[in-house]
PDB file of C-alpha atoms in Angstrom:
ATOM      1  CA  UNK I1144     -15.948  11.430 -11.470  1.00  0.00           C
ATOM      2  CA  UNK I1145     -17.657  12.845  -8.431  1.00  0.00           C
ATOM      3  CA  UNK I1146     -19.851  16.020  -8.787  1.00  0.00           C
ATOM      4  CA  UNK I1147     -17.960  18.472  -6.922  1.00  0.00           C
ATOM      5  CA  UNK I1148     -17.610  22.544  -6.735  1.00  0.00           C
ATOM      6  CA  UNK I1149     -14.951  23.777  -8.020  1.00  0.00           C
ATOM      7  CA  UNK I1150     -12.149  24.128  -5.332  1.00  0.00           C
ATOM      8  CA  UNK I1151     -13.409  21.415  -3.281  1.00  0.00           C
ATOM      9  CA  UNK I1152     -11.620  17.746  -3.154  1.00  0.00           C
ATOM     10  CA  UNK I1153     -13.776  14.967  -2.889  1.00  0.00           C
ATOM     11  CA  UNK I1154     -14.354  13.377   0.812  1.00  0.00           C
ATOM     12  CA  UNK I1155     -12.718  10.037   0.343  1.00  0.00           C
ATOM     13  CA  UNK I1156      -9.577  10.044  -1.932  1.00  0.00           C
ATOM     14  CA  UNK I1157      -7.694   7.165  -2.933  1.00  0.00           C
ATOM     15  CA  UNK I1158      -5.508   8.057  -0.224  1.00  0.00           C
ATOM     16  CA  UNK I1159      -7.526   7.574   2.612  1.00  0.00           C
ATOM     17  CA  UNK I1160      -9.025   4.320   1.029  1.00  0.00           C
ATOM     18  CA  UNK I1161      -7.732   1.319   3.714  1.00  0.00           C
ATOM     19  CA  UNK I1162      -5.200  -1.522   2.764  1.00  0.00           C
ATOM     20  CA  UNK I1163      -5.765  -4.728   2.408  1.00  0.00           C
ATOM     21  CA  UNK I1164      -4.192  -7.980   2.710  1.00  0.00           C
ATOM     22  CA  UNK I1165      -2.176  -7.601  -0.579  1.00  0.00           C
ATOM     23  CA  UNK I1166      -0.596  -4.781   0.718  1.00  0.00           C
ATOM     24  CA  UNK I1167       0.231  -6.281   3.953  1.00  0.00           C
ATOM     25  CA  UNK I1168       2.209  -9.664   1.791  1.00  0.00           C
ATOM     26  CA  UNK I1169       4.145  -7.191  -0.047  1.00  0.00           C
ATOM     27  CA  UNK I1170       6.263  -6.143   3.599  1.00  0.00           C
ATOM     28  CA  UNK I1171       9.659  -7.523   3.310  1.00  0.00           C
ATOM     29  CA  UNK I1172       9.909  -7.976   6.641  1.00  0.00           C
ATOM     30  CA  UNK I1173       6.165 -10.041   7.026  1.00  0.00           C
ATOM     31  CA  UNK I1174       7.626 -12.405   4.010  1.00  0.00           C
ATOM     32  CA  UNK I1175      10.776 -13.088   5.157  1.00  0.00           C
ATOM     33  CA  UNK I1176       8.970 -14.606   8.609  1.00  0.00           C
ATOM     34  CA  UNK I1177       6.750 -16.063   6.602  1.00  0.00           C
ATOM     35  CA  UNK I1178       9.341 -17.512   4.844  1.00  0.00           C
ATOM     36  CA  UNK I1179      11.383 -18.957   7.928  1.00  0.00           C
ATOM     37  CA  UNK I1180       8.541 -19.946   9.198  1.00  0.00           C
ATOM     38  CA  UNK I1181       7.622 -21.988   6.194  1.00  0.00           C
ATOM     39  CA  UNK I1182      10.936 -23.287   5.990  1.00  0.00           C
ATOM     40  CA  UNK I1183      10.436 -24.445   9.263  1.00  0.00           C
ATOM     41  CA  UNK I1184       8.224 -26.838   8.052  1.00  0.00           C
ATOM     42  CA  UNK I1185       8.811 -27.321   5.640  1.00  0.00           C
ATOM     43  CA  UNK I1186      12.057 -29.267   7.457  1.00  0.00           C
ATOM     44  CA  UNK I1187      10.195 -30.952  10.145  1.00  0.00           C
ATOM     45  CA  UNK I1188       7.620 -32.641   7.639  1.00  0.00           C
ATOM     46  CA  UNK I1189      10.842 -34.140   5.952  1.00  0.00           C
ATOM     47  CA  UNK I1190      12.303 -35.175   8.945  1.00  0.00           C
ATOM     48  CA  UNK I1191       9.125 -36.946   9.769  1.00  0.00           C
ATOM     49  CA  UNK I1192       8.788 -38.715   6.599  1.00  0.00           C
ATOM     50  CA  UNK I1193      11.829 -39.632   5.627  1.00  0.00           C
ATOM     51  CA  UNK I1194      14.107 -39.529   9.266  1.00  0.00           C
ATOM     52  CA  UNK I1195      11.398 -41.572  11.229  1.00  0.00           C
TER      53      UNK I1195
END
């Protein structure tokens, strides 16, 4: 992988690597307000089409 002494880890590790976006969607909590929040809406675009 990396050419490294013996005894010695590598500077950046998978570990240390940021997270991205993908990460952040797979929060239950972030989803769920997504979710409401979509549902949301979701609800007012029927009531608009069909209610009004």
């Amino acid at each position: 992988m990396l050419d490294t002494p013996a005894g010695q880890t590598p500077a950046s590790t998978p570990a240390d690597e940021p997270r991205g976006c993908l990460f952040a969607l797979s929060q239950p909590p972030l989803m769920i307000f997504l979710a409401v929040i979509g549902c949301l809406l979701l609800m007012a675009a029927i009531h608009d089409l069909f209610l009004l």
